[in-house]
Amino acid sequence: MFYRMCRDALQLQHPPPASVEVRSAYKKYSSSAIVLRGVSLTVRRNTIYGLLGPSGCGKTTLLNCIVGQTKLDNGIINLESNGIDDIGYMPQDLCLDPLLSIEEIFIYFGTIFGLSRNEIITRYKYFNNLFDLPPRNMLINNLSGGQQRRVSLAIALLHNPTLLILDEPTVGLDPILSEKIWLHLSDLSSEGKTIIITTHYIEEARRAHTVGMMRSGVILSEDAPENLMKCYGCSSLEDVFLKLCMIDTSKVIHKTSLPIDDEIQKKLLPLDSNKKFETRRFRAQMLKNRFLLWRNKQMTYLMLCLPVIITVFFNMAIGSDPKNINIGIINEEIDFRNCVNFTYKHNNNCFLDDKMYGSCQLIYQLNKRTYKIKNYNDIEDAKRSIKKNKIWALLRFNFNYTESLKNRVSTGRDSTDDVIDHSFLEFWVDDSDRYMSILIERDVTLSLSDALKNLVGSCNDSLDKVISYPIKIHDAIYGSNSGSFTQFVAPGTVCICMFFLPIIFTTFVMLDEQNDGILDRVLTSGMTYLEIALAHSVVQFTYICIQAIEILIIMYIFYGNPFIGSVTIGFSLLIVIGITGMIYGFVLALANDSHFAAGFAGIGSNFLLMCACGFIWPTQGARHFVKYTNKFVPITLAIEALRGITMRGWSFDHKAVYMGFISMFIWALIFYIISYALYKSKKGTWRKV
């Protein structure tokens, strides 16, 4: 009853027009986390409104709703002016980029609000004298907590707004500086400014024209401090707040549900009309990016050097045929040490007429291919060496290997079984590494072919034709007959680099903007996410072009991998791949709230791409449905296109090439749609506290 009498007495006054009105504001983040429970308050023009209450009572959420960063679930917020340039907002946290200096922060926000360089300098000097700011070249990250809050307050006042919303501006400041701030706020209100200020210091709020006391998401009472103390018979605002908390307000405080549907009022974001692209804001973001690139040299060097490091190490460590592989030999027809005497002799003689050993010729050919030969006398001992990984393969020559080979050639199909059996070269291999075993099998086969040619020597032509393989290998249509695995993997390596590097940079830069409320404050200052994204895209596009040039030079000029097609088409494809990766980086930044989660998502998705896109192994070798669906994986068709450009010389009119471009454009569009949907779903909920 006493509370209602005071409230009715207050309604008899004739206050000035309202600058901010909040009516029946409800906001919840979950069924158990209802933050605002029908809040209604009125902030009169040219006054200071002090919003009091303990931590967690909903003050910051209410301010976020007023400035348009959080959307009410129900209720109405009316502002006297909907222009975002008319509002100066100082959030509870610092929300300033820690890598910028004080001067750069002033230039950045001043450019956002359309101030000239001279105006920014003038305003900085004014606030420097007023708030005793640190030297302008000091980084935000190197300031004390109190110094940071002074800079934050100065930024909120920089563009001379008509409505000031200050969340805990005097926390951590010494009493003298707090007094100076309150005196300045009083002067601003007398000059026509409207100010909303939250504070933990209840008695400090006696300087405000109106005080609203908030608890558990409701406004317990609002009026001039003197009226409240008089109404409740208290000598301090702290006693008033304590008495209000003791009054039975359970019907309001314990309300846990929103109004029924027919009671729900129109929902609005009072400042949600600012969607136009503004050159000045875009220029401000470009200035900030320039400052950060200059300040964060480690990131700049990393983005420029990482493509070089990856490409160099790829060519040094991956793709080339292995050298100096150990294989074992059991030579029963001649002492292994005596093979050296027969290696270089009799190359022009016919082995049918002369004493020549086929085993020695094969050993010679294997040595030419850099294999390291280890001699064994016992077959079981040699097999144990394979099991212990001392050698990769074992060759065994029978005691009459060459003689049996002569008899087999001479007698043809009349050869006895013993002759045929003894003319075979026995071969064992460690097949646990399939690529190594295929390589050894290939080299043994080729070495045997060359050895047989040497054995034939000056024998008649018909014998040469009989003993040679029944296949004639012509020059390759594309590539070379001696091409290496490097040439197959190189296009995939290039595409993976061009796709993944922009993901890293974009994700981490955008999360830096989002974390610690930096993005919130920038958006509240009028910047749009489109302007931020476009400014970042300009920087990222520059990186992409430089990275593409670096990779092409190292991969195809320095290391000489084949590139017989159009460099322009190949370069253009890499740029499109990089842009697609950049857009995917926006998706990861919007879908995750931390660098840790985004990093895991980026690395995980990149690993899946590497397995499915034909980078490591031909897509035709995939199993089951993957063989038919991997063409729908990002960069799969782009890798095939680059492989066609570099190794086959295909131009844009070839289906494989233009499908590579089309697939990347489609994926870029898909990632853009996903990022836009994520942005719309997160807008207004960047901060949940």
XYZ file of C-alpha atoms in Angstrom:
689
model
C 0.000 0.000 0.000
C 2.796 2.373 0.887
C 4.543 1.596 -2.437
C 1.357 2.378 -4.410
C 0.865 5.687 -2.559
C 4.383 6.784 -3.492
C 3.890 5.720 -7.080
C 0.588 7.657 -7.344
C 2.215 10.740 -5.850
C 4.949 10.615 -8.482
C 2.399 10.505 -11.295
C 1.120 13.960 -10.283
C 4.347 15.578 -11.487
C 4.701 17.093 -14.960
C 8.073 15.879 -16.256
C 9.758 16.919 -19.550
C 9.273 14.815 -22.718
C 10.757 11.326 -22.796
C 13.973 10.639 -24.686
C 13.879 6.865 -24.079
C 10.813 4.775 -23.244
C 10.815 1.073 -22.441
C 7.486 -0.683 -22.011
C 6.867 -4.260 -20.843
C 10.301 -5.493 -21.906
C 10.848 -9.230 -21.661
C 14.019 -11.071 -22.570
C 15.100 -14.641 -21.914
C 18.024 -16.723 -23.118
C 16.469 -20.014 -22.045
C 13.444 -21.220 -20.105
C 15.482 -20.982 -16.906
C 17.326 -17.755 -17.761
C 14.750 -14.962 -17.894
C 16.684 -11.703 -17.661
C 14.026 -9.004 -18.156
C 10.551 -9.527 -16.678
C 8.332 -6.766 -17.965
C 10.699 -3.839 -17.463
C 9.231 -0.372 -18.005
C 11.177 2.847 -17.564
C 11.213 6.400 -18.844
C 14.288 8.540 -19.418
C 13.441 12.233 -19.691
C 15.135 14.544 -22.142
C 18.246 16.453 -20.927
C 18.532 14.425 -17.713
C 20.836 11.848 -16.157
C 19.115 8.542 -15.486
C 20.938 6.302 -13.006
C 20.130 2.612 -13.375
C 21.030 0.840 -10.122
C 21.140 -2.820 -9.263
C 23.406 -5.743 -8.419
C 25.350 -7.740 -10.987
C 23.143 -10.068 -12.992
C 19.953 -8.114 -12.490
C 19.624 -7.347 -16.218
C 21.079 -3.841 -16.504
C 23.535 -4.652 -19.307
C 20.953 -6.693 -21.202
C 18.518 -3.785 -21.021
C 21.145 -1.378 -22.379
C 21.979 -3.819 -25.188
C 18.314 -3.865 -26.122
C 18.159 -0.073 -26.125
C 21.161 0.265 -28.451
C 19.786 -2.472 -30.724
C 22.353 -5.210 -30.117
C 19.833 -7.539 -28.462
C 16.257 -8.106 -29.528
C 13.455 -8.226 -26.992
C 11.223 -11.267 -26.831
C 8.356 -8.949 -26.047
C 7.909 -5.233 -25.442
C 8.564 -1.883 -27.031
C 11.515 0.494 -26.941
C 10.987 4.016 -28.248
C 13.858 6.450 -28.793
C 13.444 10.147 -29.446
C 15.998 9.795 -32.244
C 16.611 6.598 -34.176
C 19.866 7.862 -35.720
C 22.749 5.739 -34.565
C 25.123 8.719 -34.817
C 23.075 10.358 -32.060
C 24.024 7.676 -29.540
C 27.269 7.281 -27.639
C 27.638 3.842 -26.050
C 30.211 2.761 -23.497
C 29.831 -0.972 -22.740
C 30.628 -2.542 -19.406
C 33.704 -4.304 -20.797
C 36.489 -2.513 -22.629
C 35.446 -3.677 -26.134
C 38.398 -1.954 -27.820
C 41.017 -3.682 -29.937
C 44.012 -4.233 -27.628
C 46.573 -4.034 -30.464
C 45.659 -0.470 -31.430
C 47.145 2.629 -29.852
C 45.047 5.371 -28.266
C 45.615 7.599 -31.291
C 44.587 4.825 -33.692
C 41.449 4.110 -31.664
C 40.452 7.778 -31.891
C 41.128 7.866 -35.632
C 39.167 4.652 -36.175
C 36.012 5.675 -34.306
C 36.271 9.269 -35.452
C 36.308 8.112 -39.081
C 33.293 5.864 -38.398
C 31.340 8.914 -37.249
C 32.491 11.043 -40.164
C 34.844 13.362 -38.268
C 37.709 14.968 -40.112
C 41.295 14.398 -39.018
C 41.471 17.926 -37.522
C 38.241 17.364 -35.601
C 39.562 14.077 -34.238
C 42.789 15.708 -33.090
C 40.872 18.551 -31.447
C 38.554 16.156 -29.630
C 41.495 14.027 -28.504
C 43.249 17.052 -26.978
C 40.029 18.009 -25.204
C 39.513 14.575 -23.632
C 43.205 14.257 -22.874
C 42.964 17.331 -20.673
C 39.602 16.296 -19.219
C 40.329 12.656 -18.351
C 44.124 12.765 -18.080
C 44.604 10.158 -20.831
C 47.919 8.265 -21.200
C 50.316 9.118 -24.076
C 48.573 8.634 -27.406
C 51.128 6.150 -28.769
C 50.496 3.640 -25.973
C 48.711 0.430 -26.957
C 45.359 -0.291 -25.359
C 46.721 -3.632 -24.181
C 49.434 -1.875 -22.162
C 47.085 0.407 -20.226
C 45.844 -0.174 -16.716
C 42.180 -0.977 -16.137
C 41.369 2.583 -15.100
C 43.200 4.057 -18.076
C 41.340 1.753 -20.429
C 37.977 2.854 -19.026
C 38.910 6.505 -19.466
C 39.770 5.883 -23.105
C 36.539 3.923 -23.534
C 34.507 6.802 -22.087
C 36.276 9.313 -24.315
C 35.428 7.201 -27.390
C 31.754 7.148 -26.363
C 31.787 10.963 -26.151
C 33.968 11.482 -29.246
C 31.244 12.347 -31.786
C 29.256 14.563 -29.377
C 26.082 12.411 -29.250
C 22.735 13.593 -27.913
C 22.053 10.322 -26.052
C 24.769 8.780 -23.882
C 24.473 5.201 -22.595
C 27.265 4.423 -20.148
C 27.599 1.017 -18.493
C 29.634 1.270 -15.275
C 31.846 4.186 -16.441
C 33.420 4.842 -13.022
C 34.338 1.288 -12.022
C 37.972 1.112 -10.947
C 38.534 4.879 -11.054
C 39.831 6.970 -8.183
C 37.326 9.280 -6.430
C 38.840 12.452 -7.905
C 38.490 11.234 -11.475
C 34.986 9.888 -10.760
C 34.029 13.321 -9.482
C 35.403 14.950 -12.652
C 33.362 12.541 -14.788
C 30.149 13.251 -12.901
C 30.744 16.990 -13.151
C 31.278 16.609 -16.910
C 28.108 14.527 -17.249
C 26.161 17.195 -15.355
C 27.497 19.829 -17.734
C 26.497 17.679 -20.720
C 22.943 17.266 -19.421
C 22.641 21.008 -18.931
C 23.822 21.423 -22.545
C 20.959 19.271 -23.851
C 22.315 15.726 -23.590
C 20.395 12.762 -22.229
C 22.432 10.254 -20.235
C 21.721 6.730 -19.002
C 24.319 5.461 -16.585
C 24.552 2.187 -14.675
C 26.575 1.874 -11.503
C 27.224 -0.396 -8.558
C 27.885 2.608 -6.357
C 24.375 3.398 -5.173
C 25.206 6.597 -3.331
C 27.112 7.855 -6.355
C 23.804 7.815 -8.266
C 22.447 10.633 -6.095
C 24.052 12.901 -8.709
C 21.515 11.633 -11.279
C 18.229 13.431 -11.926
C 16.313 10.151 -11.923
C 17.175 6.802 -10.405
C 15.745 3.439 -11.446
C 16.281 0.613 -8.995
C 16.446 -2.788 -10.651
C 16.425 -6.271 -9.181
C 15.910 -9.696 -10.767
C 14.858 -8.232 -14.089
C 12.280 -5.718 -12.837
C 12.298 -2.006 -12.030
C 11.339 -1.720 -8.376
C 10.947 2.039 -8.503
C 12.156 5.102 -10.406
C 12.162 8.775 -9.449
C 14.468 11.574 -8.353
C 16.801 10.434 -5.540
C 15.373 13.001 -3.094
C 11.811 11.915 -3.810
C 12.646 8.251 -3.303
C 14.354 8.891 0.021
C 11.476 11.095 1.136
C 8.852 8.639 -0.036
C 10.405 5.701 1.816
C 11.628 7.682 4.791
C 15.299 6.841 4.293
C 18.439 8.903 4.557
C 20.289 7.117 1.742
C 19.528 5.442 -1.576
C 21.088 2.273 -0.240
C 18.442 2.123 2.495
C 15.744 2.794 -0.120
C 16.979 -0.109 -2.243
C 17.079 -2.395 0.809
C 13.513 -1.444 1.778
C 12.286 -2.022 -1.775
C 13.857 -5.468 -1.763
C 11.995 -6.280 1.451
C 8.622 -5.226 0.040
C 6.589 -8.138 -1.329
C 7.348 -8.107 -5.026
C 7.081 -11.864 -5.516
C 4.333 -11.518 -8.109
C 6.804 -9.756 -10.377
C 10.161 -11.190 -9.405
C 9.086 -14.816 -9.552
C 7.222 -14.507 -12.850
C 8.802 -17.104 -15.154
C 6.824 -16.993 -18.387
C 6.215 -14.485 -21.159
C 2.799 -12.899 -21.719
C 0.245 -14.911 -23.645
C 0.134 -14.383 -27.398
C -2.629 -11.775 -27.472
C -0.669 -9.654 -24.994
C 2.577 -9.664 -26.954
C 3.447 -6.246 -28.277
C 5.367 -5.415 -31.425
C 9.046 -6.302 -31.174
C 11.614 -3.891 -32.454
C 15.280 -3.112 -32.594
C 15.110 0.673 -32.313
C 18.316 1.196 -34.318
C 17.901 -1.684 -36.764
C 17.325 0.594 -39.748
C 21.000 1.239 -40.424
C 21.730 -1.143 -43.315
C 23.150 1.127 -45.989
C 26.746 0.815 -47.049
C 28.704 3.911 -45.984
C 32.071 4.760 -47.538
C 33.305 6.497 -44.394
C 32.714 3.427 -42.254
C 34.330 1.165 -44.850
C 37.309 3.532 -44.942
C 37.497 3.416 -41.135
C 37.638 -0.372 -41.166
C 40.331 -0.297 -43.839
C 42.324 2.096 -41.641
C 41.959 -0.265 -38.714
C 43.085 -3.221 -40.829
C 46.128 -1.247 -41.919
C 46.961 -0.407 -38.307
C 46.583 -4.057 -37.266
C 48.678 -5.382 -40.145
C 51.452 -2.987 -39.231
C 51.126 -3.794 -35.521
C 50.744 -7.576 -35.819
C 53.822 -8.269 -37.917
C 53.916 -11.903 -36.841
C 50.591 -12.596 -38.530
C 51.683 -10.705 -41.640
C 54.945 -12.628 -41.893
C 53.123 -15.900 -41.268
C 50.603 -15.323 -44.049
C 53.355 -14.369 -46.493
C 55.889 -17.039 -45.492
C 53.639 -20.010 -44.825
C 52.915 -20.709 -48.530
C 56.646 -20.627 -49.228
C 57.432 -22.988 -46.343
C 54.674 -25.457 -47.279
C 55.614 -25.517 -50.958
C 59.344 -25.879 -50.326
C 58.926 -28.692 -47.802
C 56.445 -30.455 -50.063
C 58.945 -30.569 -52.908
C 61.752 -31.591 -50.553
C 59.889 -34.307 -48.667
C 56.904 -35.551 -50.695
C 56.377 -37.019 -54.122
C 59.885 -37.879 -55.327
C 60.792 -41.530 -55.782
C 62.581 -42.975 -52.728
C 66.344 -43.434 -53.073
C 68.896 -45.822 -51.548
C 66.396 -48.542 -50.701
C 67.919 -51.681 -49.170
C 67.189 -54.976 -50.908
C 68.737 -58.409 -50.329
C 70.352 -60.711 -52.895
C 70.998 -64.456 -52.647
C 73.221 -65.298 -55.620
C 73.865 -69.034 -55.818
C 75.399 -69.055 -59.317
C 78.434 -66.850 -58.544
C 80.097 -65.259 -55.588
C 78.510 -61.859 -55.040
C 81.918 -60.176 -54.861
C 82.898 -61.538 -58.266
C 79.896 -59.921 -59.961
C 81.838 -56.680 -60.238
C 84.169 -58.264 -62.788
C 81.293 -59.133 -65.085
C 79.240 -56.008 -64.725
C 80.860 -53.840 -67.376
C 82.216 -56.562 -69.692
C 80.719 -58.509 -72.549
C 77.978 -55.942 -73.203
C 78.553 -56.464 -76.933
C 78.793 -60.242 -76.715
C 76.004 -62.782 -76.986
C 75.440 -64.589 -73.703
C 74.773 -67.798 -75.671
C 78.376 -67.843 -76.848
C 80.199 -66.412 -73.880
C 80.481 -66.921 -70.135
C 78.075 -64.260 -68.856
C 76.003 -64.145 -65.699
C 72.472 -62.743 -65.797
C 72.461 -62.225 -62.023
C 75.407 -59.835 -62.294
C 73.725 -57.846 -65.058
C 70.568 -57.439 -62.946
C 72.577 -56.366 -59.885
C 74.326 -53.787 -62.045
C 71.011 -52.366 -63.269
C 69.661 -52.173 -59.716
C 72.767 -50.309 -58.598
C 72.196 -47.808 -61.375
C 68.767 -47.150 -59.857
C 70.424 -46.302 -56.497
C 69.325 -49.488 -54.707
C 71.637 -50.660 -51.942
C 72.401 -54.364 -52.358
C 72.963 -56.559 -49.297
C 74.334 -60.054 -49.805
C 72.775 -63.018 -47.994
C 73.676 -66.719 -48.061
C 70.670 -68.138 -46.257
C 67.070 -67.543 -47.356
C 65.619 -67.735 -43.837
C 68.141 -65.209 -42.573
C 67.176 -62.870 -45.431
C 63.453 -63.220 -44.667
C 64.110 -62.365 -41.022
C 65.843 -59.191 -42.237
C 62.675 -58.265 -44.127
C 60.606 -58.808 -40.986
C 63.003 -56.615 -39.018
C 62.745 -53.924 -41.720
C 66.441 -54.110 -42.550
C 65.641 -54.728 -46.211
C 62.504 -54.135 -48.281
C 62.779 -57.045 -50.730
C 64.734 -60.214 -51.512
C 65.939 -61.600 -54.872
C 67.219 -65.164 -55.256
C 69.145 -66.567 -58.246
C 69.393 -70.342 -58.608
C 72.840 -71.968 -58.928
C 72.335 -72.406 -62.712
C 70.126 -69.382 -63.353
C 71.958 -68.126 -66.495
C 72.496 -71.640 -67.936
C 68.819 -72.459 -67.473
C 67.938 -69.149 -69.155
C 70.185 -70.106 -72.139
C 68.573 -73.547 -72.413
C 65.112 -72.041 -72.185
C 65.904 -69.605 -75.019
C 67.516 -72.314 -77.155
C 64.960 -75.103 -76.721
C 61.849 -72.888 -76.447
C 58.724 -74.855 -75.609
C 60.686 -78.112 -75.498
C 62.390 -76.906 -72.297
C 62.163 -79.264 -69.327
C 60.414 -78.315 -66.109
C 63.725 -78.079 -64.261
C 65.093 -75.646 -66.841
C 62.010 -73.479 -66.615
C 61.982 -73.496 -62.807
C 65.667 -72.629 -62.502
C 65.398 -69.765 -65.052
C 62.937 -67.879 -62.883
C 64.076 -65.063 -60.597
C 62.524 -65.542 -57.142
C 61.213 -62.387 -55.469
C 59.896 -61.574 -51.978
C 58.806 -58.074 -50.869
C 57.479 -56.240 -47.809
C 54.011 -55.225 -49.019
C 52.974 -53.370 -45.833
C 53.871 -50.127 -47.634
C 51.999 -50.544 -50.898
C 53.620 -47.632 -52.669
C 57.121 -48.849 -51.811
C 56.339 -52.399 -52.937
C 54.895 -51.174 -56.257
C 57.988 -49.023 -56.785
C 60.380 -51.918 -56.079
C 58.392 -54.288 -58.297
C 58.491 -51.736 -61.107
C 62.225 -51.150 -60.793
C 63.054 -54.851 -60.598
C 60.991 -55.446 -63.746
C 62.658 -52.596 -65.628
C 66.102 -53.633 -64.401
C 65.492 -57.186 -65.587
C 64.450 -55.884 -68.995
C 67.649 -53.824 -69.291
C 69.747 -56.779 -68.063
C 68.281 -59.055 -70.726
C 69.121 -56.495 -73.405
C 72.732 -56.512 -72.227
C 72.786 -60.283 -72.154
C 71.516 -60.512 -75.730
C 74.227 -58.082 -76.865
C 75.305 -59.042 -80.414
C 72.976 -62.038 -80.678
C 70.876 -62.152 -83.830
C 67.919 -59.770 -84.097
C 65.370 -62.540 -83.894
C 66.642 -63.525 -80.444
C 66.401 -59.879 -79.323
C 62.760 -59.812 -80.392
C 61.983 -63.126 -78.737
C 63.497 -62.258 -75.358
C 62.065 -58.700 -75.157
C 58.684 -57.868 -73.608
C 55.752 -58.136 -76.026
C 54.803 -54.459 -75.589
C 55.965 -51.309 -77.307
C 55.792 -48.250 -75.053
C 55.512 -44.943 -76.897
C 56.068 -41.456 -75.480
C 53.342 -40.367 -73.070
C 50.518 -38.229 -74.499
C 50.611 -36.003 -71.405
C 53.529 -35.758 -69.024
C 56.549 -37.999 -69.458
C 57.266 -41.714 -69.233
C 59.515 -41.029 -66.260
C 57.107 -38.770 -64.352
C 57.125 -38.842 -60.561
C 54.404 -38.911 -57.936
C 55.235 -35.256 -57.228
C 53.683 -34.210 -60.511
C 50.405 -35.898 -59.583
C 50.234 -34.463 -56.069
C 51.477 -30.928 -56.882
C 48.119 -29.507 -58.172
C 46.317 -30.856 -55.117
C 48.914 -29.341 -52.792
C 48.534 -25.957 -54.462
C 44.723 -26.044 -54.225
C 44.739 -27.176 -50.591
C 47.098 -24.314 -49.670
C 45.035 -21.732 -51.526
C 41.840 -22.952 -49.856
C 43.082 -23.485 -46.313
C 45.314 -20.437 -45.747
C 42.477 -17.885 -46.216
C 40.359 -19.967 -43.834
C 42.946 -19.563 -41.085
C 43.355 -15.810 -41.513
C 39.668 -14.995 -41.963
C 38.473 -17.156 -39.073
C 40.942 -15.822 -36.540
C 40.651 -12.167 -37.593
C 36.849 -12.219 -37.511
C 36.822 -14.011 -34.162
C 39.185 -11.349 -32.847
C 36.574 -8.794 -33.901
C 33.806 -10.789 -32.235
C 35.515 -11.688 -28.984
C 35.519 -9.465 -25.917
C 32.630 -7.410 -27.302
C 34.754 -5.582 -29.903
C 32.293 -6.410 -32.674
C 29.367 -5.373 -30.459
C 30.788 -1.930 -29.888
C 31.695 -1.415 -33.528
C 28.200 -2.440 -34.670
C 26.685 -0.159 -32.048
C 28.749 2.680 -33.503
C 27.033 2.218 -36.862
C 29.364 -0.179 -38.621
C 27.640 -3.009 -40.478
C 28.907 -6.557 -40.728
C 28.952 -6.144 -44.509
C 31.386 -3.238 -44.239
C 33.612 -5.212 -41.866
C 33.541 -8.260 -44.134
C 34.273 -6.230 -47.283
C 37.178 -4.414 -45.665
C 38.602 -7.732 -44.532
C 38.022 -9.169 -48.013
C 40.155 -6.446 -49.570
C 43.059 -7.321 -47.270
C 42.518 -11.042 -47.732
C 42.301 -10.700 -51.524
C 45.711 -9.006 -51.498
C 47.107 -11.877 -49.445
C 45.520 -14.432 -51.791
C 47.131 -12.851 -54.869
C 50.570 -12.729 -53.212
C 50.251 -16.300 -51.938
C 49.207 -17.577 -55.385
C 52.212 -15.908 -57.008
C 54.572 -17.333 -54.367
C 53.234 -20.862 -54.776
C 53.332 -20.769 -58.582
C 56.910 -19.493 -58.646
C 58.242 -22.059 -56.169
C 56.229 -25.045 -57.376
C 56.522 -24.576 -61.129
C 59.611 -22.433 -61.717
C 62.007 -23.122 -58.875
C 61.256 -26.861 -58.616
C 60.337 -27.313 -62.273
C 57.038 -29.171 -61.953
C 55.258 -29.272 -65.337
C 53.022 -26.319 -66.238
C 52.227 -26.409 -69.950
C 48.862 -24.620 -69.921
C 47.815 -21.000 -69.528
C 49.322 -19.323 -66.475
C 46.497 -16.771 -66.503
C 43.810 -19.449 -66.276
C 45.723 -21.307 -63.572
C 46.288 -18.130 -61.555
C 42.606 -17.169 -61.895
C 41.538 -20.586 -60.620
C 43.750 -20.208 -57.554
C 42.232 -16.798 -56.814
C 38.709 -18.250 -57.006
C 39.746 -21.089 -54.675
C 41.213 -18.579 -52.208
C 38.060 -16.450 -52.219
C 35.936 -19.547 -51.576
C 38.189 -20.464 -48.654
C 37.840 -16.926 -47.300
C 34.024 -17.160 -47.371
C 34.235 -20.521 -45.615
C 36.333 -18.745 -42.992
C 33.388 -16.393 -42.383
C 31.196 -19.465 -41.850
C 33.572 -20.863 -39.223
C 33.893 -17.488 -37.484
C 30.127 -17.083 -37.273
C 29.484 -20.699 -36.284
C 31.997 -20.748 -33.412
C 32.547 -18.547 -30.404
C 36.214 -19.307 -29.767
C 39.467 -19.703 -31.662
C 39.798 -23.178 -30.168
C 36.495 -24.455 -31.566
C 36.994 -22.732 -34.914
C 40.511 -24.150 -35.185
C 39.262 -27.673 -34.599
C 36.468 -27.209 -37.129
C 38.859 -25.788 -39.728
C 41.502 -28.500 -39.295
C 38.894 -31.267 -39.217
C 37.117 -30.118 -42.353
C 40.430 -29.601 -44.134
C 41.510 -33.150 -43.279
C 38.241 -34.524 -44.689
C 38.755 -32.492 -47.848
C 42.264 -33.880 -48.284
C 40.970 -37.445 -48.036
C 38.062 -37.006 -50.450
C 39.201 -34.458 -53.018
C 41.786 -36.511 -54.916
C 44.755 -34.729 -53.374
C 46.509 -37.854 -52.075
C 45.048 -40.522 -54.326
C 42.999 -40.556 -57.558
C 39.286 -40.119 -56.934
C 38.676 -43.190 -59.094
C 40.311 -45.253 -56.340
C 37.754 -44.283 -53.696
C 35.388 -46.949 -52.445
C 31.645 -47.363 -52.588
C 29.507 -44.239 -52.808
C 32.457 -41.883 -52.152
C 33.708 -42.668 -55.631
C 30.555 -41.112 -57.052
C 29.980 -38.338 -54.515
C 33.471 -36.886 -54.075
C 32.941 -34.644 -57.094
C 30.525 -32.693 -54.870
C 33.259 -32.081 -52.283
C 34.785 -28.564 -52.392
C 37.952 -28.229 -54.529
C 37.716 -31.783 -55.972
C 36.835 -30.512 -59.428
C 39.191 -27.558 -58.942
C 42.111 -29.949 -58.422
C 41.161 -31.851 -61.577
C 40.965 -28.530 -63.424
C 44.401 -27.382 -62.242
C 45.857 -30.800 -63.048
C 44.440 -30.472 -66.559
C 45.821 -26.948 -66.961
C 49.313 -27.677 -65.672
C 49.936 -31.204 -66.981
C 47.717 -31.414 -70.058
C 47.606 -27.849 -71.275
C 43.810 -27.715 -71.324
C 42.208 -24.309 -71.820
C 39.015 -22.852 -70.402
C 36.838 -24.452 -73.076
C 37.620 -27.937 -71.768
C 34.859 -29.338 -69.576
C 37.178 -30.318 -66.723
C 38.568 -26.769 -66.519
C 35.364 -24.752 -66.632
C 33.653 -27.239 -64.283
C 36.444 -26.530 -61.791
C 35.595 -22.825 -61.928
C 31.846 -23.455 -61.787
C 32.147 -25.768 -58.774
C 34.122 -23.156 -56.827
C 31.592 -20.437 -57.666
C 28.780 -22.709 -56.483
C 30.563 -23.516 -53.232
C 31.348 -19.834 -52.694
C 27.628 -19.088 -53.062
C 26.712 -21.921 -50.678
C 29.179 -20.701 -48.055
C 27.910 -17.133 -48.493
C 24.305 -18.222 -47.916
C 25.305 -20.195 -44.822
C 27.320 -17.276 -43.434
C 24.441 -14.865 -44.073
C 22.001 -17.187 -42.306
C 24.374 -17.543 -39.353
C 24.819 -13.784 -39.164
C 21.075 -13.167 -39.158
C 20.564 -15.802 -36.474
C 23.319 -14.333 -34.286
C 22.536 -10.663 -34.827
C 21.432 -9.172 -31.578
C 22.780 -12.116 -29.587
C 26.544 -11.605 -29.887
C 26.675 -11.197 -26.148
C 24.546 -13.250 -23.812
C 25.430 -11.613 -20.519
